[in-house]
Amino acid sequence: MIPGGVNSPVRAFNAVGGEPFFAAGGEGAYISDSGGGRYLDLVCGYGPLILGHTPPVVVEAIRRQAGVGIGYGAPTEAETELAELVVKLVPGIEMLRLVTSGTEATMSATRLARGFTGRRLVAKFAGGYHGHADHLLAEAGSGAATLGIPASAGVPPEFAALTAVLPYNSVAAVEEFFAARGDELAAVIVEPVAGNMGVVEGRPEFLAMLRRQCTAHGALLVFDEVISGFRLGLGGAQATLGITPDLTCLGKVMGGGLPLAAYGGRAEVMTHVAPVGDVYQAGTLAGNPVAVAAGLATLGALVDNPPYDALDRAGAAIARGIESAAAKAGVDITINRVGSMLTPFLAPGPVVDYASARASDTRAYARLFHALLRAGVSVPPSQFEAWFVSLPLAESHLDEALAEIGGATETVFRR
């Protein structure tokens, strides 16, 4: 009844073989399946569950709001409260619009960039995933830039032809593209910390170059922080980098596990969004009061007691444990980690872009995945996804996680 039995392809186990488990519940650092299995969770809903499963502060906020209304189709004071908090925390946002998914956020941000600049061309980076809007489902070929190759059936080549795909972290190739076509660009959209080719950190000099080139050529710089926003710090990756984009896309942690996302940026740009401006975007469930309540509770908890040092220490410990097991077995492995996001690549490395990520041994990763699952640890069923650490795991279950991860990885690598 459901294609592939899943409502998002990444949930299937196609990349690693076998059948997915069906989730039945979650508490703290653990997720449970319908067959009675229980796993330490390093998927964390693919990022949102920074506070773990069913954190009391978020559950109570959802319950309280659901008791007075689950949807109105009218503005609420809570929406403004959330917007004010995000504007306070994220350097690049002066004004924002709430939406329901990361795909909506990136689709709307690129439409806005085209409307603001009057240009059509958008640049993205190979291996960067920005949701499934037609014009962002373009993939890279060879050379410095590839135009017009759809990555999905159903995407007209004409749509994909309006997207340039550039090599991530390559200053020289991107500068060459700007020199040739920079004045045609409406926007460059980039993950400052990529999460869907596995974790690959944008080099500071690369991201600083993008800021300079966009400014020089009149294009908008769009940071896709759907994954990194509030996951790596209260101000996102941009606060740590000291690089301010023109537009920012947020999601995942912002909604506390419920469907909530946003795009925002300079007021000069955002005032082009309807009903103030002529760039149309709308949504019946945008700013849903239950999702906003969950988001406010999650961000409030992060502001009151920032967990980022503890999450960073836990992420580092997990990375060291895997590296140690691989070293004992003489297995080539590269672990990319930024705070509580990490990916073990079964490759000698370094992994700095999509091409080097694709050099990983995906069959070895599949063996690692199943060994971890048998040991009671749930990780993404793809080499090219990020693993995430939650606060309950960092605070109370790190030793257990290290023992189970270490034992499973040693078993696999010694075969």
XYZ file of C-alpha atoms in Angstrom:
415
model
C 0.000 0.000 0.000
C 3.021 2.268 0.497
C 5.796 2.356 -2.141
C 8.669 0.360 -0.715
C 6.790 0.174 2.578
C 8.210 3.548 3.636
C 7.132 7.181 3.399
C 10.679 8.419 2.819
C 13.208 6.354 0.832
C 15.996 6.654 3.387
C 13.968 4.615 5.873
C 14.203 1.539 3.697
C 17.210 -0.730 4.078
C 17.861 -0.933 0.334
C 21.434 0.317 0.707
C 22.349 -2.262 3.352
C 19.975 -5.141 2.603
C 17.287 -6.636 4.782
C 14.031 -5.228 6.089
C 13.601 -2.138 8.275
C 12.251 -2.418 11.761
C 8.988 -0.621 12.499
C 9.245 1.902 15.301
C 6.801 1.532 18.162
C 8.100 4.019 20.716
C 11.001 6.000 22.012
C 12.271 7.217 25.363
C 15.398 9.215 26.061
C 18.326 7.750 24.135
C 16.396 4.665 22.990
C 14.012 3.706 20.204
C 11.854 0.569 20.373
C 10.427 -1.526 17.558
C 7.137 -3.365 17.155
C 8.835 -6.716 17.800
C 10.064 -5.738 21.243
C 13.592 -4.687 20.219
C 15.264 -1.723 21.878
C 18.159 0.243 20.401
C 20.433 3.079 21.356
C 19.426 5.662 18.792
C 22.107 7.414 16.730
C 19.606 8.375 14.030
C 17.594 10.743 16.235
C 14.883 11.144 13.599
C 17.679 12.205 11.174
C 18.602 15.095 13.405
C 15.638 16.735 15.146
C 15.728 14.794 18.423
C 18.616 16.616 20.073
C 16.822 16.245 23.435
C 16.135 12.573 22.764
C 12.773 10.847 22.534
C 9.752 12.197 24.433
C 11.555 14.883 26.470
C 9.069 15.898 29.188
C 9.317 19.630 28.485
C 8.374 19.120 24.841
C 5.685 16.501 25.507
C 4.031 18.786 28.058
C 4.103 21.748 25.649
C 2.457 19.614 22.944
C -0.165 18.308 25.366
C -0.945 21.796 26.661
C -1.389 23.274 23.176
C -3.372 20.293 21.858
C -5.802 20.819 24.726
C -6.764 24.260 23.437
C -6.410 23.808 19.700
C -4.476 21.842 17.088
C -4.911 24.280 14.212
C -6.591 27.588 13.534
C -5.768 28.929 10.079
C -5.099 32.217 11.837
C -2.008 33.881 13.292
C -1.022 33.093 16.878
C 1.069 34.963 19.397
C 3.281 31.887 19.737
C 4.364 32.214 16.080
C 5.656 35.693 16.787
C 7.353 34.519 19.972
C 9.152 31.804 18.025
C 10.122 34.226 15.251
C 11.517 36.687 17.795
C 13.592 33.941 19.413
C 15.035 32.737 16.096
C 15.861 36.304 15.038
C 17.645 36.801 18.359
C 19.685 33.608 18.012
C 20.599 33.342 14.309
C 22.865 36.131 13.000
C 21.661 36.078 9.387
C 17.929 36.334 10.129
C 16.092 39.641 10.591
C 12.718 38.341 9.439
C 11.393 34.837 8.738
C 8.480 32.821 7.419
C 7.445 29.523 9.034
C 6.805 26.487 6.808
C 6.382 22.782 7.499
C 9.455 21.095 5.986
C 13.039 21.672 4.937
C 12.037 21.121 1.315
C 9.507 23.953 1.586
C 12.136 26.176 3.168
C 14.765 25.678 0.472
C 12.224 25.797 -2.362
C 10.828 29.062 -1.019
C 14.242 30.588 -0.381
C 15.445 29.947 -3.921
C 12.173 31.262 -5.375
C 12.589 34.363 -3.254
C 16.165 34.793 -4.445
C 14.999 34.636 -8.053
C 12.226 37.125 -7.361
C 14.519 39.512 -5.526
C 17.338 39.461 -8.088
C 15.303 39.000 -11.256
C 17.708 36.199 -12.280
C 17.029 32.532 -13.008
C 20.206 30.548 -12.357
C 20.815 28.875 -8.971
C 24.046 27.120 -7.987
C 24.275 24.184 -5.580
C 27.028 21.694 -4.762
C 27.530 18.064 -5.675
C 26.334 15.864 -2.844
C 24.358 18.667 -1.236
C 20.734 17.690 -0.640
C 18.246 20.518 -0.278
C 14.972 18.654 -0.406
C 13.074 17.320 -3.386
C 11.966 20.468 -5.206
C 12.416 19.921 -8.937
C 15.110 22.513 -9.543
C 17.222 21.289 -6.618
C 17.229 17.656 -7.721
C 20.151 18.116 -10.067
C 23.339 16.117 -9.766
C 26.951 16.664 -10.715
C 28.822 15.296 -13.685
C 32.471 15.875 -14.498
C 34.193 19.209 -14.675
C 33.855 22.361 -12.643
C 30.132 22.744 -13.254
C 27.424 20.586 -14.751
C 24.091 21.928 -15.920
C 20.820 20.260 -16.608
C 21.119 16.679 -15.380
C 18.018 15.689 -13.399
C 18.605 13.286 -10.510
C 15.049 11.970 -10.575
C 12.564 10.808 -13.150
C 9.759 13.299 -13.476
C 12.017 16.345 -13.307
C 11.933 18.152 -16.667
C 15.454 18.786 -17.995
C 14.419 22.399 -18.475
C 14.052 22.776 -14.696
C 17.376 21.140 -13.933
C 19.045 23.306 -16.581
C 18.470 26.296 -14.322
C 20.678 24.738 -11.647
C 24.472 24.695 -11.771
C 26.157 21.937 -9.774
C 29.622 22.791 -8.496
C 32.252 20.809 -6.548
C 31.996 21.298 -2.793
C 35.001 22.835 -1.035
C 36.737 23.730 -4.329
C 37.688 27.401 -4.216
C 39.340 27.409 -7.640
C 36.469 25.725 -9.511
C 33.833 27.947 -7.951
C 35.786 31.131 -8.572
C 36.149 30.064 -12.212
C 32.382 29.576 -12.444
C 31.666 32.969 -10.903
C 34.020 34.605 -13.365
C 32.138 33.029 -16.260
C 28.519 33.187 -15.065
C 28.371 34.996 -11.733
C 26.252 37.843 -13.089
C 23.538 35.327 -14.083
C 23.225 33.850 -10.592
C 20.214 34.492 -8.404
C 21.606 32.463 -5.529
C 24.131 29.967 -4.285
C 22.655 27.460 -1.838
C 25.059 25.514 0.345
C 25.142 23.456 3.521
C 27.928 25.002 5.626
C 28.210 21.530 7.126
C 26.990 18.967 4.626
C 24.965 16.110 6.059
C 23.704 14.134 3.099
C 26.956 13.000 1.540
C 27.808 12.022 5.065
C 29.184 14.746 7.310
C 31.560 16.968 5.342
C 32.486 20.315 6.814
C 32.690 23.322 4.560
C 36.196 24.736 4.712
C 36.216 28.262 6.182
C 38.114 29.655 3.196
C 35.583 28.050 0.827
C 32.573 29.506 2.606
C 34.239 32.912 2.981
C 34.926 32.895 -0.763
C 31.246 32.210 -1.450
C 30.302 35.214 0.660
C 32.736 37.463 -1.224
C 31.743 36.231 -4.662
C 28.000 36.477 -4.026
C 28.412 40.024 -2.770
C 30.579 40.989 -5.731
C 28.151 39.555 -8.298
C 24.855 40.532 -6.696
C 23.753 36.964 -5.961
C 22.224 35.856 -2.670
C 24.086 33.423 -0.433
C 21.670 30.879 1.034
C 22.811 28.723 3.951
C 20.864 25.490 4.233
C 21.029 24.936 7.988
C 18.063 22.572 8.112
C 20.408 20.022 9.698
C 23.059 22.206 11.346
C 20.766 24.895 12.711
C 20.518 24.621 16.527
C 22.262 21.225 16.247
C 25.785 22.696 16.275
C 25.032 25.739 18.392
C 22.295 28.236 19.171
C 23.303 30.412 16.220
C 23.922 27.556 13.802
C 27.106 27.012 11.828
C 27.022 30.609 10.611
C 27.550 31.944 14.126
C 30.594 29.727 14.633
C 32.004 30.607 11.214
C 31.323 34.320 11.469
C 29.852 34.281 7.942
C 26.432 35.854 7.491
C 24.310 34.585 4.584
C 21.542 36.568 2.932
C 18.996 33.804 3.551
C 18.956 30.844 5.951
C 16.838 27.695 5.874
C 16.045 25.981 9.181
C 14.185 22.848 10.249
C 14.684 19.591 12.175
C 15.821 20.674 15.684
C 13.725 23.832 15.342
C 10.534 21.752 15.398
C 11.531 19.417 18.193
C 10.505 16.430 16.071
C 7.287 17.917 14.667
C 6.832 19.276 11.113
C 8.217 22.800 11.385
C 10.799 24.686 9.362
C 11.550 28.246 8.317
C 13.378 30.433 5.864
C 14.535 33.895 6.757
C 17.164 36.519 6.195
C 17.680 40.184 5.567
C 14.510 42.240 5.942
C 15.249 43.876 2.577
C 14.905 40.462 0.937
C 12.123 38.994 3.088
C 9.779 41.919 2.431
C 9.482 40.615 -1.127
C 7.393 37.698 0.228
C 3.597 37.967 -0.148
C 1.469 39.605 1.139
C 4.002 42.433 1.450
C 5.816 41.646 -1.778
C 5.275 39.812 -5.043
C 6.929 36.421 -4.301
C 4.105 34.044 -3.452
C 4.398 31.331 -0.817
C 1.690 29.922 1.412
C 0.784 26.902 3.525
C -2.339 25.774 5.356
C -0.301 24.129 8.130
C 2.491 26.731 8.248
C 2.997 27.809 11.839
C 0.818 24.991 13.159
C 0.326 25.790 16.862
C 1.237 22.303 18.116
C 4.475 22.290 16.101
C 5.264 25.830 17.230
C 4.732 24.768 20.851
C 7.183 21.891 20.390
C 9.685 24.219 18.736
C 9.455 26.830 21.461
C 9.902 24.186 24.152
C 12.919 22.662 22.395
C 14.685 25.944 21.700
C 13.847 27.168 25.193
C 15.515 24.105 26.696
C 18.615 24.651 24.534
C 18.812 28.325 25.521
C 18.319 27.656 29.241
C 20.933 24.874 29.396
C 23.094 24.788 26.254
C 24.120 21.140 25.779
C 26.726 21.631 23.091
C 29.874 20.912 25.102
C 28.440 17.628 26.382
C 27.255 16.658 22.901
C 30.655 17.472 21.417
C 32.451 15.334 24.008
C 30.099 12.425 23.358
C 30.519 12.712 19.595
C 34.292 12.761 19.985
C 34.231 9.689 22.232
C 32.129 7.710 19.763
C 34.445 8.681 16.908
C 37.507 7.597 18.923
C 35.892 4.268 19.749
C 35.242 3.447 16.094
C 38.703 4.636 15.036
C 40.322 2.462 17.699
C 38.447 -0.650 16.571
C 39.356 0.008 12.941
C 43.014 0.617 13.779
C 43.260 -2.695 15.653
C 41.904 -4.493 12.609
C 43.991 -2.534 10.119
C 40.893 -1.206 8.353
C 40.934 2.107 6.506
C 38.388 4.465 7.995
C 37.854 8.209 8.032
C 35.509 9.742 10.562
C 34.231 13.224 9.833
C 32.706 14.877 12.860
C 31.370 18.314 13.683
C 29.991 18.490 17.207
C 27.232 15.916 17.625
C 27.151 15.038 13.912
C 29.497 12.369 12.571
C 29.943 9.875 9.748
C 32.406 6.979 9.610
C 33.479 6.600 5.983
C 34.917 3.218 5.073
C 37.688 4.854 3.054
C 41.242 6.045 3.721
C 40.274 9.699 3.265
C 40.396 12.546 3.558
C 36.720 12.996 2.718
C 36.234 16.608 1.666
C 33.584 16.455 -1.074
C 31.090 14.186 -2.789
C 33.673 12.462 -4.977
C 35.825 11.443 -2.009
C 32.746 10.377 -0.036
C 31.683 8.131 -2.907
C 35.004 6.295 -2.679
C 33.777 4.633 0.525
C 33.274 0.879 0.752
C 29.482 0.728 1.010
C 29.465 -3.043 1.412
C 31.678 -2.753 4.470
C 29.365 -0.073 5.801
C 26.420 -2.437 5.338
C 28.207 -5.060 7.456
C 28.902 -2.437 10.120
C 25.277 -1.313 10.088
C 23.920 -4.807 10.687
C 26.512 -5.600 13.358
C 25.529 -2.468 15.243
C 21.828 -3.248 14.902
C 22.414 -6.746 16.299
C 24.307 -5.144 19.182
C 21.369 -2.852 19.903
C 22.545 0.355 18.215
C 20.492 2.022 15.478
C 22.445 4.048 12.906
C 21.384 5.315 9.452
C 21.085 2.567 6.806
C 23.265 4.514 4.386
C 26.936 5.382 4.233
C 25.961 8.868 3.117
C 23.983 10.071 6.118
C 24.956 11.728 9.365
C 24.874 10.000 12.729
C 23.509 12.138 15.552
C 24.087 12.178 19.303
C 21.234 13.117 21.639
C 21.586 14.749 25.029
C 20.272 11.721 27.001
C 22.909 9.531 25.352
C 25.624 12.077 26.123
C 24.563 12.457 29.744
C 23.629 8.952 30.828
C 24.320 6.274 28.244
C 27.663 7.122 26.675
C 29.591 4.277 28.325
C 26.976 1.785 27.204
C 27.031 3.179 23.665
C 30.832 3.016 23.522
C 30.897 -0.602 24.680
C 28.271 -1.738 22.182
C 29.715 0.254 19.282
C 33.259 -0.889 20.055
C 32.309 -4.537 20.298
C 30.268 -4.518 17.097
C 32.870 -2.664 15.047
C 35.690 -4.921 16.201
C 33.632 -7.988 15.262
C 33.015 -6.655 11.758
C 36.486 -5.290 11.056
C 38.273 -8.486 12.156
C 36.454 -10.648 9.604
